[in-house]
CSV table of C-alpha atoms in Angstrom, one decimal:
chain,number,residue,atom,x,y,z
A,2,MET,CA,-23.3,39.5,42.6
A,3,ARG,CA,-22.7,35.7,42.5
A,4,LEU,CA,-22.3,35.8,38.8
A,5,LYS,CA,-19.8,38.5,39.1
A,6,ILE,CA,-17.8,36.5,41.6
A,7,VAL,CA,-17.9,33.4,39.3
A,8,PHE,CA,-16.8,35.5,36.4
A,9,ALA,CA,-14.0,37.1,38.4
A,10,THR,CA,-12.8,33.7,39.6
A,11,ALA,CA,-12.7,32.3,36.0
A,12,ALA,CA,-10.9,35.4,34.7
A,13,LEU,CA,-8.4,35.3,37.5
A,14,LEU,CA,-7.6,31.6,37.0
A,15,GLY,CA,-7.5,32.1,33.2
A,16,ALA,CA,-5.1,35.0,33.4
A,17,VAL,CA,-2.7,33.1,35.8
A,18,LEU,CA,-2.8,29.7,34.2
A,19,THR,CA,-3.2,30.4,30.5
A,20,GLY,CA,-1.4,33.8,29.9
A,21,PRO,CA,2.0,32.8,28.6
A,22,ALA,CA,0.9,29.3,27.5
A,23,ALA,CA,-1.9,30.8,25.4
A,24,TRP,CA,0.4,33.4,23.8
A,25,ALA,CA,2.8,30.6,22.7
A,26,GLN,CA,0.2,28.5,21.0
A,27,ASP,CA,0.4,30.4,17.7
A,28,GLY,CA,4.0,29.2,17.3
A,29,GLN,CA,3.3,25.5,18.0
A,30,GLN,CA,5.6,23.0,16.4
A,31,PRO,CA,4.2,20.3,14.1
A,32,ALA,CA,3.2,17.1,16.0
A,33,ALA,CA,6.3,15.0,16.7
A,34,ALA,CA,6.5,11.2,17.0
A,35,ALA,CA,5.3,9.7,20.2
A,36,PRO,CA,8.0,9.9,22.9
A,37,SER,CA,9.9,6.8,24.0
A,38,ALA,CA,9.5,5.3,27.4
A,39,ARG,CA,13.0,6.5,28.2
A,40,GLN,CA,12.0,10.1,27.2
A,41,LEU,CA,9.0,9.9,29.4
A,42,GLU,CA,11.1,8.6,32.3
A,43,LEU,CA,13.7,11.3,31.8
A,44,THR,CA,11.0,14.0,31.5
A,45,ARG,CA,9.5,13.0,34.9
A,46,ARG,CA,13.0,13.3,36.5
A,47,TYR,CA,13.5,16.7,34.8
A,48,ILE,CA,10.1,18.0,36.0
A,49,ASN,CA,10.7,16.7,39.5
A,50,LEU,CA,14.0,18.6,39.6
A,51,THR,CA,12.7,21.8,38.3
A,52,MET,CA,9.2,22.0,39.8
A,53,THR,CA,10.2,22.1,43.4
A,54,GLU,CA,8.0,22.6,46.4
A,55,GLN,CA,8.8,26.3,46.0
A,56,PHE,CA,6.8,26.2,42.8
A,57,GLU,CA,3.5,25.9,44.8
A,58,ASP,CA,4.4,28.8,47.0
A,59,SER,CA,5.4,30.9,44.0
A,60,LEU,CA,2.2,30.0,42.2
A,61,ARG,CA,0.2,30.9,45.2
A,62,GLN,CA,1.9,34.3,45.4
A,63,VAL,CA,1.3,34.9,41.7
A,64,ILE,CA,-2.4,34.1,42.1
A,65,MET,CA,-2.7,36.4,45.1
A,66,ALA,CA,-0.9,39.2,43.2
A,67,GLN,CA,-3.0,38.7,40.1
A,68,ALA,CA,-6.2,39.1,42.2
A,69,GLU,CA,-5.0,42.5,43.3
A,70,ILE,CA,-4.5,43.8,39.7
A,71,ASP,CA,-7.1,41.9,37.8
A,72,PRO,CA,-9.9,44.3,36.8
A,73,ASN,CA,-12.7,41.8,37.4
A,74,ALA,CA,-11.3,40.8,40.8
A,75,ARG,CA,-10.6,44.4,41.8
A,76,SER,CA,-14.2,45.4,41.4
A,77,LEU,CA,-15.2,42.9,44.1
A,78,PRO,CA,-15.3,43.6,47.9
A,79,ASP,CA,-12.0,42.8,49.6
A,80,ALA,CA,-13.4,39.8,51.4
A,81,ASP,CA,-14.7,38.2,48.2
A,82,ARG,CA,-11.5,39.0,46.4
A,83,ARG,CA,-9.4,37.3,49.1
A,84,PHE,CA,-11.8,34.3,49.2
A,85,ILE,CA,-11.6,33.9,45.4
A,86,ALA,CA,-7.8,34.3,45.4
A,87,GLU,CA,-7.3,31.8,48.3
A,88,LEU,CA,-9.7,29.3,46.6
A,89,ALA,CA,-8.0,29.6,43.3
A,90,ALA,CA,-4.6,29.2,44.9
A,91,GLU,CA,-5.8,26.2,46.9
A,92,LEU,CA,-7.5,24.4,44.0
A,93,THR,CA,-4.6,25.2,41.7
A,94,THR,CA,-1.9,23.8,44.0
A,95,ASP,CA,-4.1,20.7,44.6
A,96,MET,CA,-4.1,20.1,40.8
A,97,ILE,CA,-0.3,20.7,40.3
A,98,PRO,CA,0.5,16.9,40.2
A,99,GLN,CA,-2.0,16.4,37.5
A,100,MET,CA,-0.8,19.5,35.6
A,101,LEU,CA,2.8,18.3,35.8
A,102,GLU,CA,1.8,14.8,34.6
A,103,ALA,CA,-0.1,16.4,31.7
A,104,MET,CA,3.1,18.2,30.7
A,105,VAL,CA,5.3,15.0,30.6
A,106,PRO,CA,4.4,13.9,27.1
A,107,ILE,CA,4.8,17.4,25.7
A,108,TYR,CA,8.3,17.8,27.1
A,109,ALA,CA,9.2,14.2,26.2
A,110,ARG,CA,8.3,14.6,22.6
A,111,THR,CA,10.0,18.0,22.4
A,112,PHE,CA,13.4,17.1,23.8
A,113,THR,CA,15.7,14.3,22.8
A,114,GLU,CA,17.0,11.8,25.3
A,115,ALA,CA,20.4,13.5,25.1
A,116,GLU,CA,18.9,16.9,25.8
A,117,LEU,CA,16.8,15.6,28.7
A,118,GLU,CA,19.9,13.9,30.2
A,119,ALA,CA,21.8,17.1,29.9
A,120,MET,CA,19.1,19.1,31.5
A,121,ILE,CA,18.8,16.6,34.4
A,122,ALA,CA,22.6,16.7,34.9
A,123,PHE,CA,22.5,20.5,35.1
A,124,TYR,CA,19.5,20.8,37.3
A,125,ASP,CA,20.7,18.1,39.6
A,126,SER,CA,24.0,20.0,40.1
A,127,GLU,CA,24.5,22.5,42.8
A,128,MET,CA,24.4,25.4,40.3
A,129,GLY,CA,21.2,24.0,38.7
A,130,LYS,CA,19.6,23.7,42.1
A,131,SER,CA,20.6,27.2,43.0
A,132,ILE,CA,19.2,28.6,39.7
A,133,ILE,CA,15.8,26.8,40.2
A,134,GLU,CA,15.6,28.0,43.8
A,135,LYS,CA,16.2,31.6,42.8
A,136,THR,CA,13.9,31.3,39.8
A,137,MET,CA,11.0,30.2,42.1
A,138,THR,CA,11.8,32.9,44.6
A,139,VAL,CA,11.8,35.7,42.0
A,140,MET,CA,8.8,34.4,40.1
A,141,PRO,CA,6.1,36.4,41.9
A,142,GLU,CA,8.0,39.7,41.8
A,143,ALA,CA,8.9,39.2,38.1
A,144,ASN,CA,5.3,38.4,37.3
A,145,ALA,CA,4.2,41.6,39.1
A,146,ALA,CA,6.7,43.6,37.2
A,147,ALA,CA,5.6,42.2,33.9
A,148,MET,CA,2.0,42.9,34.7
A,149,THR,CA,2.7,46.6,35.2
A,150,VAL,CA,2.7,47.0,31.4
A,151,MET,CA,-0.8,45.5,31.0
A,152,PRO,CA,-2.7,48.8,31.3
A,153,GLN,CA,-0.7,50.2,28.4
A,154,LEU,CA,-1.3,47.0,26.4
A,155,MET,CA,-5.0,47.2,27.1
A,156,ASP,CA,-5.2,50.9,26.2
A,157,LYS,CA,-3.4,50.2,22.9
A,158,MET,CA,-5.7,47.2,22.2
A,159,ALA,CA,-8.8,49.4,22.8
A,160,ALA,CA,-7.3,52.1,20.5
A,161,ARG,CA,-6.6,49.7,17.7
A,162,MET,CA,-10.0,48.1,18.0
A,163,CYS,CA,-11.6,51.5,17.9
A,164,GLN,CA,-9.4,52.4,14.9
A,165,HIS,CA,-10.5,49.3,13.1
A,166,TYR,CA,-14.2,49.6,14.0
A,167,GLY,CA,-14.4,53.4,13.8
A,168,CYS,CA,-15.2,54.3,17.5
A,169,ASP,CA,-15.6,57.9,18.6
A,170,ALA,CA,-13.7,59.3,21.5
A,171,ALA,CA,-16.4,58.5,24.1
A,172,GLU,CA,-16.6,54.9,22.9
A,173,LEU,CA,-12.8,54.6,23.1
A,174,GLN,CA,-12.9,55.9,26.6
A,175,ALA,CA,-15.7,53.5,27.6
A,176,MET,CA,-13.9,50.6,26.0
A,177,GLN,CA,-10.6,51.4,27.8
A,178,GLY,CA,-12.5,51.7,31.1
A,179,ALA,CA,-14.3,48.4,30.6
A,180,ILE,CA,-11.0,46.6,29.7
A,181,ARG,CA,-9.4,47.9,32.9
A,182,GLY,CA,-12.5,47.0,34.9
A,183,GLU,CA,-13.3,50.6,35.7
A,184,ILE,CA,-16.7,50.5,33.9
A,185,PRO,CA,-18.9,47.5,34.4
A,186,VAL,CA,-20.0,47.1,30.7
A,187,ALA,CA,-18.9,49.1,27.7
A,188,PRO,CA,-21.8,50.7,25.8
A,189,THR,CA,-23.1,48.8,22.8
A,190,ARG,CA,-22.2,50.1,19.3
A,191,LYS,CA,-24.9,51.5,17.1
């Protein structure tokens, strides 16, 4: 049971923290020149404006919602699922300052000084502040809405994998159940 809890925790954190970021890595830009000190300074100001205190609350809500739909977490008893989600939320929010600092050089080498100045000017305006506030408020609900298509994605993935590897109907059904967390382990192929 402990191994299952550890696996569920890792899967939950992985899904929340790497989902969109991992999807974007295929389209990475070639390495740019090292950012200037001014770009780094502007980037920190931009991040401070856009990653408000609401970001932590929104991230906590996303983690809690993910625990309710993640197949690995769903298979756990309610008390364990709540503990894991709370622990993941607590540890993640504790790490936010380090995560944001790790993002600084990436943003700094991606955006020019002029672009960073323009973003700061916008997000420091009343309109920019309103947009950030609303973005953070809607983030958990928008994430939950996006996650509603995951079962379809998983079913299509299982079907394509079976098409590629020549699964029969029973193997396809087992794979779909395993992907959704309904079956503990898919049967091994012969």
